[in-house]
Protein backbone atom coordinates (compact mmCIF):
# COMPACT_ATOMS: atom_id res chain seq x y z
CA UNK A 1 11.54 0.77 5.45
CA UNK A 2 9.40 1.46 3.09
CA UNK A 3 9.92 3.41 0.12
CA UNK A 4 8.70 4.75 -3.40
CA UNK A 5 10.49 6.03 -6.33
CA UNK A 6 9.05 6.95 -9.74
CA UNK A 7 11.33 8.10 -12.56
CA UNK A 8 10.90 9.05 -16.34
CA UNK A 9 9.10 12.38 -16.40
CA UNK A 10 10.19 14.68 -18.69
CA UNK A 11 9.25 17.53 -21.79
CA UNK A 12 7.44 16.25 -24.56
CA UNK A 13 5.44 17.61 -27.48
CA UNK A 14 2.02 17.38 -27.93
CA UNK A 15 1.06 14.12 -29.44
CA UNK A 16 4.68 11.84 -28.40
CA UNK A 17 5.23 9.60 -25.46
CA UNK A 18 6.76 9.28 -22.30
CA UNK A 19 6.88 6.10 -19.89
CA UNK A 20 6.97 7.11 -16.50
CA UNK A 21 8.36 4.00 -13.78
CA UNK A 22 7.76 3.35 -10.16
CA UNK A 23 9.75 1.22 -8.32
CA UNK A 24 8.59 -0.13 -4.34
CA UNK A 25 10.79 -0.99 -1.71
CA UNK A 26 10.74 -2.64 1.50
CA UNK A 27 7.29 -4.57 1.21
CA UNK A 28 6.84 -7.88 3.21
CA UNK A 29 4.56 -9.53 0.40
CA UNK A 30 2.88 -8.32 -2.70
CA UNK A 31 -0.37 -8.07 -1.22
CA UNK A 32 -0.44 -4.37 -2.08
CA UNK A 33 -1.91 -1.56 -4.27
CA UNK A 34 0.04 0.87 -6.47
CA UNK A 35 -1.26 3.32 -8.39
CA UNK A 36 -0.67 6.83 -9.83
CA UNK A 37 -1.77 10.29 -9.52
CA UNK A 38 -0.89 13.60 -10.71
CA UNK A 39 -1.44 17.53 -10.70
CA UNK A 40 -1.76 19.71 -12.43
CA UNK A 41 -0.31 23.00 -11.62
CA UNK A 42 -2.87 25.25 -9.55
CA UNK A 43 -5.52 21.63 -9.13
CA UNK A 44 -5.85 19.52 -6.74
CA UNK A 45 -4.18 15.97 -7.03
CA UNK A 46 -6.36 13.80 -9.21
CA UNK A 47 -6.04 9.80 -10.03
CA UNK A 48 -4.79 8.78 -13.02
CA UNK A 49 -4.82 4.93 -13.31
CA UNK A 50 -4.77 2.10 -11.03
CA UNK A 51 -5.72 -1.96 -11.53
CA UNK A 52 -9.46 -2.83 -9.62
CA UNK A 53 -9.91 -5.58 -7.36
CA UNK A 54 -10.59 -7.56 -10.14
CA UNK A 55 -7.01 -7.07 -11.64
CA UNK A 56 -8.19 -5.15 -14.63
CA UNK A 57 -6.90 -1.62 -15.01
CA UNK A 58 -8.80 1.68 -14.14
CA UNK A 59 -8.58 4.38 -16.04
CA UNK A 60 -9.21 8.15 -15.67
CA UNK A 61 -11.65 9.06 -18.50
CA UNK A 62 -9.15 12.27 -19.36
CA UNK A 63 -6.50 9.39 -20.60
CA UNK A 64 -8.55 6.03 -21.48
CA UNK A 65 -7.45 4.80 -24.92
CA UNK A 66 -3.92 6.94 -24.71
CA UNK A 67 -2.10 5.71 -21.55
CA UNK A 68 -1.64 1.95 -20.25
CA UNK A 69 -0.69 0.87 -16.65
CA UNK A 70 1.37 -2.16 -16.37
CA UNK A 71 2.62 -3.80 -13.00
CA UNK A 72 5.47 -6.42 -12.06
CA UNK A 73 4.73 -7.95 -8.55
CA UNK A 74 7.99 -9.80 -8.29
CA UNK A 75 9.60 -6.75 -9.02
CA UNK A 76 6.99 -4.32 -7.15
CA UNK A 77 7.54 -1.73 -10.32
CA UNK A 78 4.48 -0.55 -11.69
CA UNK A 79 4.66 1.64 -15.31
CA UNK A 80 2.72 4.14 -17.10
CA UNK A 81 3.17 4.31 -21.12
CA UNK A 82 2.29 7.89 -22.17
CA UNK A 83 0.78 7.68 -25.54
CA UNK A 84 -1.02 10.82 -27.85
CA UNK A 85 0.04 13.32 -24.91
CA UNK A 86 -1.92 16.56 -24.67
CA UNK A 87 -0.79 19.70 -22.97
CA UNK A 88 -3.59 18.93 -20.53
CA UNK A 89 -1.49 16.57 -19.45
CA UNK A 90 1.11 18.35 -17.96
CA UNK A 91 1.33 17.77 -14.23
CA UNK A 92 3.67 16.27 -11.24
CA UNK A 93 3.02 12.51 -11.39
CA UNK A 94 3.31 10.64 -8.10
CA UNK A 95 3.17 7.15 -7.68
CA UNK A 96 1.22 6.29 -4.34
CA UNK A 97 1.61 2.36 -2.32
CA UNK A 98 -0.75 0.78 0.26
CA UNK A 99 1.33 -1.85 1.59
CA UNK A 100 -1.55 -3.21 3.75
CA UNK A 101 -4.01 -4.77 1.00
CA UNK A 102 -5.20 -5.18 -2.54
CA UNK A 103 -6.63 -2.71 -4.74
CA UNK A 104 -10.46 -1.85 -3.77
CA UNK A 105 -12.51 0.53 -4.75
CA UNK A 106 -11.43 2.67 -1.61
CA UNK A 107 -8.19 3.64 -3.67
CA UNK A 108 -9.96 6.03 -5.99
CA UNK A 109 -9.36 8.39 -2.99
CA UNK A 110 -5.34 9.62 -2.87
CA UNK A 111 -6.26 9.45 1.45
CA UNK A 112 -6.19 5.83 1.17
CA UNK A 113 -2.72 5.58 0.12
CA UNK A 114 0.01 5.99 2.83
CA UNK A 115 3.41 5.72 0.85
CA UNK A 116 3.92 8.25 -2.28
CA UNK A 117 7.34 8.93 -4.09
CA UNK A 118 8.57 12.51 -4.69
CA UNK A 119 6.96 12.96 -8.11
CA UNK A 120 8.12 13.21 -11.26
CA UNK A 121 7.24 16.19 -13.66
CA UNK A 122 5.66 15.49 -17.10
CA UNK A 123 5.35 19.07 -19.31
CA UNK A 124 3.56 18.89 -22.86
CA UNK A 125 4.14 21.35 -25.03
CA UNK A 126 1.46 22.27 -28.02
């Protein structure tokens, strides 16, 4: 069975960190994509940061140069270091798993994903 659990949220000021973890379990092989996503309270779910078919990571342009995905395919964990957080980015983060292939660029959409943990709450206080 399949499963996803992320871990590390929590209440930071404005301008600290926070790493936020993601852990997959149950997968066959490590042809798969993880990724994360978050929202904010009152939007609509919105990607964060994934790695492209080519391996190299995608950012959103709301958190280039401050947050950095990392990923561990013999461990199926996949990380996100929080760095210079704003209040803006206060939101439920959810990590999200297609166990059936790679990255592409059909994983910009949160539809393409079919496995997501229960979230983890990041709050940023000014």
């Amino acid at each position: 069975q399949v499963q996803v659990v992320e871990s590390g949220g929590g209440s930071v000021q404005s301008g600290g960190s926070l790493s936020l973890s993601c852990v997959a379990s149950g997968l066959t092989d490590s042809n798969y994509c993880m990724a994360w996503f978050r929202q904010p309270p009152g939007k609509e779910r919105e990607g964060v940061a994934m790695f492209d078919s080519d391996g190299n990571p995608d950012y959103a342009d709301s958190v280039k140069g401050r947050f950095t995905i990392s990923q561990d395919k013999f461990l199926n964990t996949l990380t996100l270091q929080m760095n210079k957080v704003k209040p803006e980015d206060t939101a439920m983060y959810y990590c999200a798993l297609d166990p059936t292939s790679l990255c592409g660029y059909w994983h910009s959409r949160s539809a393409s994903f079919g496995y997501w943990g229960q979230g983890t709450q990041v709050s940023v206080s000014s």
